[in-house]
Amino acid sequence: SSKQDSFAEGGEILTSFFVEDLRRVEASVTAGKAGKALLQYMAAGTGRYAVERLDVRNEANLQAVHDVVRPERYPQGRWPSDHALVFSQQVAVNEAIGTLSGDAGLFAVNGPPGTGKTTLLRDVVASVVTQRAIQMVRSRTSKFGDKQVLKLAGVSLPYYPLHESLQGFSIVAASSNNGAVENISLELPGVMAVPSR
């Protein structure tokens, strides 16, 4: 399209269905109006949003790794499973929950297929669900705001937004491998994800 061609400058050709979305992202980042997670991602580990990495295999990090798995660092909720997480999985779960609880941000886990990333994510989900449940119990106000109307494709859709105290308990799972994200979305809510006992 002409929009796509005009986006390409300096001989670059960008033919994407997402050109307009990319422009909006660029504008929000440039204006400083993007969320913390997007700014962390776009910064690629530099500047104000630099991300500290912890290599669990490096012996120089042994004390820092042991600090992450202290009992008080464990999340309040855990996925029902017949087996506990392995050491590196528990480090990642504790660090993700400790780093992101109460704040937006980005947490990445890297591992080859079959190393337990989905298993790890189950524990993160269980912790987030538990944190939200605790907030629901503590909150003495209505769980929903006033009725709102969303107009979508000429149709008015009524909805009740969640109370502010219950917002911020969201997880976005993203991957360059669509199959991995599909596996997560199919496996997590499945009855087979919870042991029969």
Short mmCIF file of C-alpha atoms in Angstrom, two decimals:
data_model
loop_
_atom_site.label_atom_id
_atom_site.label_comp_id
_atom_site.label_asym_id
_atom_site.label_seq_id
_atom_site.Cartn_x
_atom_site.Cartn_y
_atom_site.Cartn_z
CA SER A 1 0.00 0.00 0.00
CA SER A 2 1.05 3.61 -0.35
CA LYS A 3 1.06 3.95 3.45
CA GLN A 4 3.54 1.10 3.70
CA ASP A 5 5.69 2.50 0.90
CA SER A 6 5.74 5.97 2.49
CA PHE A 7 6.84 4.43 5.78
CA ALA A 8 9.93 2.97 4.13
CA GLU A 9 12.70 5.55 4.02
CA GLY A 10 16.31 5.32 2.95
CA GLY A 11 15.66 2.36 0.67
CA GLU A 12 14.18 0.18 3.41
CA ILE A 13 11.03 -1.70 2.54
CA LEU A 14 8.60 -2.49 5.31
CA THR A 15 5.63 -4.50 4.19
CA SER A 16 3.68 -5.27 7.30
CA PHE A 17 0.05 -5.43 8.31
CA PHE A 18 1.14 -3.69 11.51
CA VAL A 19 2.66 -0.47 10.10
CA GLU A 20 0.04 1.74 11.76
CA ASP A 21 0.48 -0.10 15.06
CA LEU A 22 4.24 0.32 14.84
CA ARG A 23 3.79 4.04 14.19
CA ARG A 24 1.59 4.36 17.30
CA VAL A 25 4.18 2.49 19.38
CA GLU A 26 6.96 4.71 18.06
CA ALA A 27 4.96 7.87 18.81
CA SER A 28 4.07 6.76 22.35
CA VAL A 29 7.68 5.79 23.13
CA THR A 30 9.02 9.05 21.66
CA ALA A 31 6.47 11.07 23.65
CA GLY A 32 7.28 9.14 26.83
CA LYS A 33 3.66 7.99 27.13
CA ALA A 34 4.32 4.27 26.82
CA GLY A 35 4.02 1.87 29.74
CA LYS A 36 7.03 0.69 31.72
CA ALA A 37 7.11 -2.78 30.11
CA LEU A 38 7.17 -1.36 26.58
CA LEU A 39 9.85 1.16 27.54
CA GLN A 40 11.95 -1.64 29.07
CA TYR A 41 11.55 -3.70 25.91
CA MET A 42 12.37 -0.81 23.58
CA ALA A 43 15.37 0.25 25.67
CA ALA A 44 16.93 -3.19 25.14
CA GLY A 45 18.57 -3.11 28.57
CA THR A 46 20.08 0.37 28.38
CA GLY A 47 19.63 3.70 30.12
CA ARG A 48 16.90 4.39 32.65
CA TYR A 49 15.12 1.11 31.93
CA ALA A 50 18.19 -1.11 32.04
CA VAL A 51 17.31 -4.62 33.16
CA GLU A 52 19.55 -6.45 35.61
CA ARG A 53 20.16 -10.04 34.53
CA LEU A 54 20.88 -12.94 36.86
CA ASP A 55 22.67 -15.94 35.36
CA VAL A 56 21.83 -18.83 37.70
CA ARG A 57 24.64 -20.95 36.22
CA ASN A 58 27.41 -18.48 37.07
CA GLU A 59 29.10 -19.34 40.40
CA ALA A 60 29.85 -15.65 40.96
CA ASN A 61 26.08 -15.15 41.38
CA LEU A 62 25.66 -17.96 43.92
CA GLN A 63 24.84 -15.69 46.89
CA ALA A 64 22.39 -13.60 44.86
CA VAL A 65 20.67 -16.78 43.64
CA HIS A 66 20.42 -18.15 47.18
CA ASP A 67 18.93 -14.83 48.34
CA VAL A 68 16.18 -15.20 45.72
CA VAL A 69 15.08 -18.60 47.10
CA ARG A 70 14.87 -17.61 50.76
CA PRO A 71 11.51 -18.78 52.20
CA GLU A 72 10.17 -15.24 52.58
CA ARG A 73 10.67 -14.67 48.82
CA TYR A 74 8.30 -17.50 47.83
CA PRO A 75 4.98 -16.42 46.31
CA GLN A 76 1.79 -16.79 48.35
CA GLY A 77 0.20 -19.06 45.76
CA ARG A 78 1.47 -22.09 43.91
CA TRP A 79 0.10 -24.18 41.03
CA PRO A 80 -1.28 -27.52 42.29
CA SER A 81 1.23 -30.07 41.06
CA ASP A 82 2.66 -33.45 42.00
CA HIS A 83 6.19 -32.06 41.69
CA ALA A 84 7.92 -28.97 43.01
CA LEU A 85 9.67 -26.63 40.61
CA VAL A 86 13.35 -27.30 39.99
CA PHE A 87 15.82 -24.82 41.45
CA SER A 88 16.23 -22.57 38.37
CA GLN A 89 12.45 -22.48 37.81
CA GLN A 90 11.84 -21.44 41.42
CA VAL A 91 14.50 -18.74 41.11
CA ALA A 92 12.72 -17.35 38.03
CA VAL A 93 9.26 -17.46 39.65
CA ASN A 94 10.46 -15.79 42.88
CA GLU A 95 12.38 -13.14 40.95
CA ALA A 96 9.47 -12.42 38.57
CA ILE A 97 6.98 -12.06 41.41
CA GLY A 98 9.39 -10.05 43.55
CA THR A 99 10.35 -7.74 40.70
CA LEU A 100 6.89 -7.13 39.27
CA SER A 101 4.54 -7.29 42.29
CA GLY A 102 2.69 -4.03 42.57
CA ASP A 103 4.35 -2.56 39.50
CA ALA A 104 4.29 -2.91 35.75
CA GLY A 105 7.32 -4.18 33.95
CA LEU A 106 8.90 -6.84 31.85
CA PHE A 107 10.37 -10.16 32.91
CA ALA A 108 11.87 -12.54 30.37
CA VAL A 109 12.71 -16.22 30.71
CA ASN A 110 14.86 -17.89 28.10
CA GLY A 111 15.14 -21.62 27.64
CA PRO A 112 15.10 -24.30 24.95
CA PRO A 113 11.95 -26.35 24.30
CA GLY A 114 11.13 -28.81 27.05
CA THR A 115 12.94 -26.98 29.87
CA GLY A 116 9.79 -26.16 31.82
CA LYS A 117 8.85 -22.61 30.82
CA THR A 118 5.13 -23.43 30.77
CA THR A 119 5.44 -25.19 34.14
CA LEU A 120 7.17 -22.08 35.51
CA LEU A 121 4.45 -19.84 34.06
CA ARG A 122 1.77 -21.86 35.86
CA ASP A 123 3.29 -20.90 39.20
CA VAL A 124 3.46 -17.24 38.13
CA VAL A 125 -0.23 -17.37 37.16
CA ALA A 126 -1.15 -19.04 40.46
CA SER A 127 0.68 -16.31 42.36
CA VAL A 128 -1.04 -13.51 40.43
CA VAL A 129 -4.47 -15.12 40.93
CA THR A 130 -3.73 -15.47 44.66
CA GLN A 131 -2.60 -11.84 44.95
CA ARG A 132 -5.76 -10.68 43.23
CA ALA A 133 -7.94 -12.87 45.47
CA ILE A 134 -6.25 -11.40 48.55
CA GLN A 135 -6.94 -7.90 47.22
CA MET A 136 -10.59 -8.82 46.57
CA VAL A 137 -10.99 -10.00 50.16
CA ARG A 138 -9.29 -6.88 51.57
CA SER A 139 -11.28 -4.47 49.43
CA ARG A 140 -14.42 -3.25 51.11
CA THR A 141 -15.65 -1.37 48.06
CA SER A 142 -17.64 -2.65 45.10
CA LYS A 143 -15.53 -4.85 42.83
CA PHE A 144 -16.84 -3.06 39.74
CA GLY A 145 -17.11 0.55 38.64
CA ASP A 146 -20.10 2.28 37.11
CA LYS A 147 -21.60 0.91 33.94
CA GLN A 148 -19.73 1.99 30.81
CA VAL A 149 -20.56 1.55 27.13
CA LEU A 150 -18.02 0.57 24.49
CA LYS A 151 -18.91 1.24 20.86
CA LEU A 152 -17.38 -1.37 18.61
CA ALA A 153 -18.15 -1.62 14.90
CA GLY A 154 -21.41 0.29 15.38
CA VAL A 155 -22.55 -1.89 18.27
CA SER A 156 -22.90 -0.57 21.84
CA LEU A 157 -21.51 -3.04 24.36
CA PRO A 158 -22.23 -2.39 28.04
CA TYR A 159 -19.62 -3.41 30.62
CA TYR A 160 -18.60 -2.76 34.21
CA PRO A 161 -14.88 -1.99 34.63
CA LEU A 162 -13.02 -3.62 37.49
CA HIS A 163 -12.37 -1.43 40.51
CA GLU A 164 -8.91 0.18 40.43
CA SER A 165 -7.74 -1.97 43.35
CA LEU A 166 -8.25 -5.10 41.21
CA GLN A 167 -6.43 -3.79 38.15
CA GLY A 168 -2.79 -4.51 37.45
CA PHE A 169 -2.98 -8.28 37.83
CA SER A 170 -2.51 -9.00 34.14
CA ILE A 171 -0.01 -11.20 32.38
CA VAL A 172 0.96 -11.05 28.72
CA ALA A 173 2.74 -14.11 27.35
CA ALA A 174 4.59 -13.34 24.13
CA SER A 175 6.96 -15.29 21.96
CA SER A 176 8.43 -15.20 18.48
CA ASN A 177 7.00 -18.73 18.24
CA ASN A 178 3.21 -18.61 17.85
CA GLY A 179 3.03 -22.32 18.73
CA ALA A 180 4.52 -21.64 22.16
CA VAL A 181 1.90 -19.01 23.00
CA GLU A 182 -0.86 -21.26 21.68
CA ASN A 183 0.40 -24.13 23.85
CA ILE A 184 0.30 -21.90 26.93
CA SER A 185 -3.22 -20.67 26.19
CA LEU A 186 -4.44 -24.23 25.63
CA GLU A 187 -2.58 -25.91 28.50
CA LEU A 188 -3.08 -23.46 31.37
CA PRO A 189 -6.88 -23.61 31.60
CA GLY A 190 -7.00 -27.32 30.74
CA VAL A 191 -8.19 -29.87 33.30
CA MET A 192 -5.07 -31.94 32.60
CA ALA A 193 -2.92 -29.10 33.97
CA VAL A 194 -4.10 -29.97 37.49
CA PRO A 195 -3.35 -33.41 39.01
CA SER A 196 -6.39 -35.63 39.50
CA ARG A 197 -5.80 -35.83 43.25
#
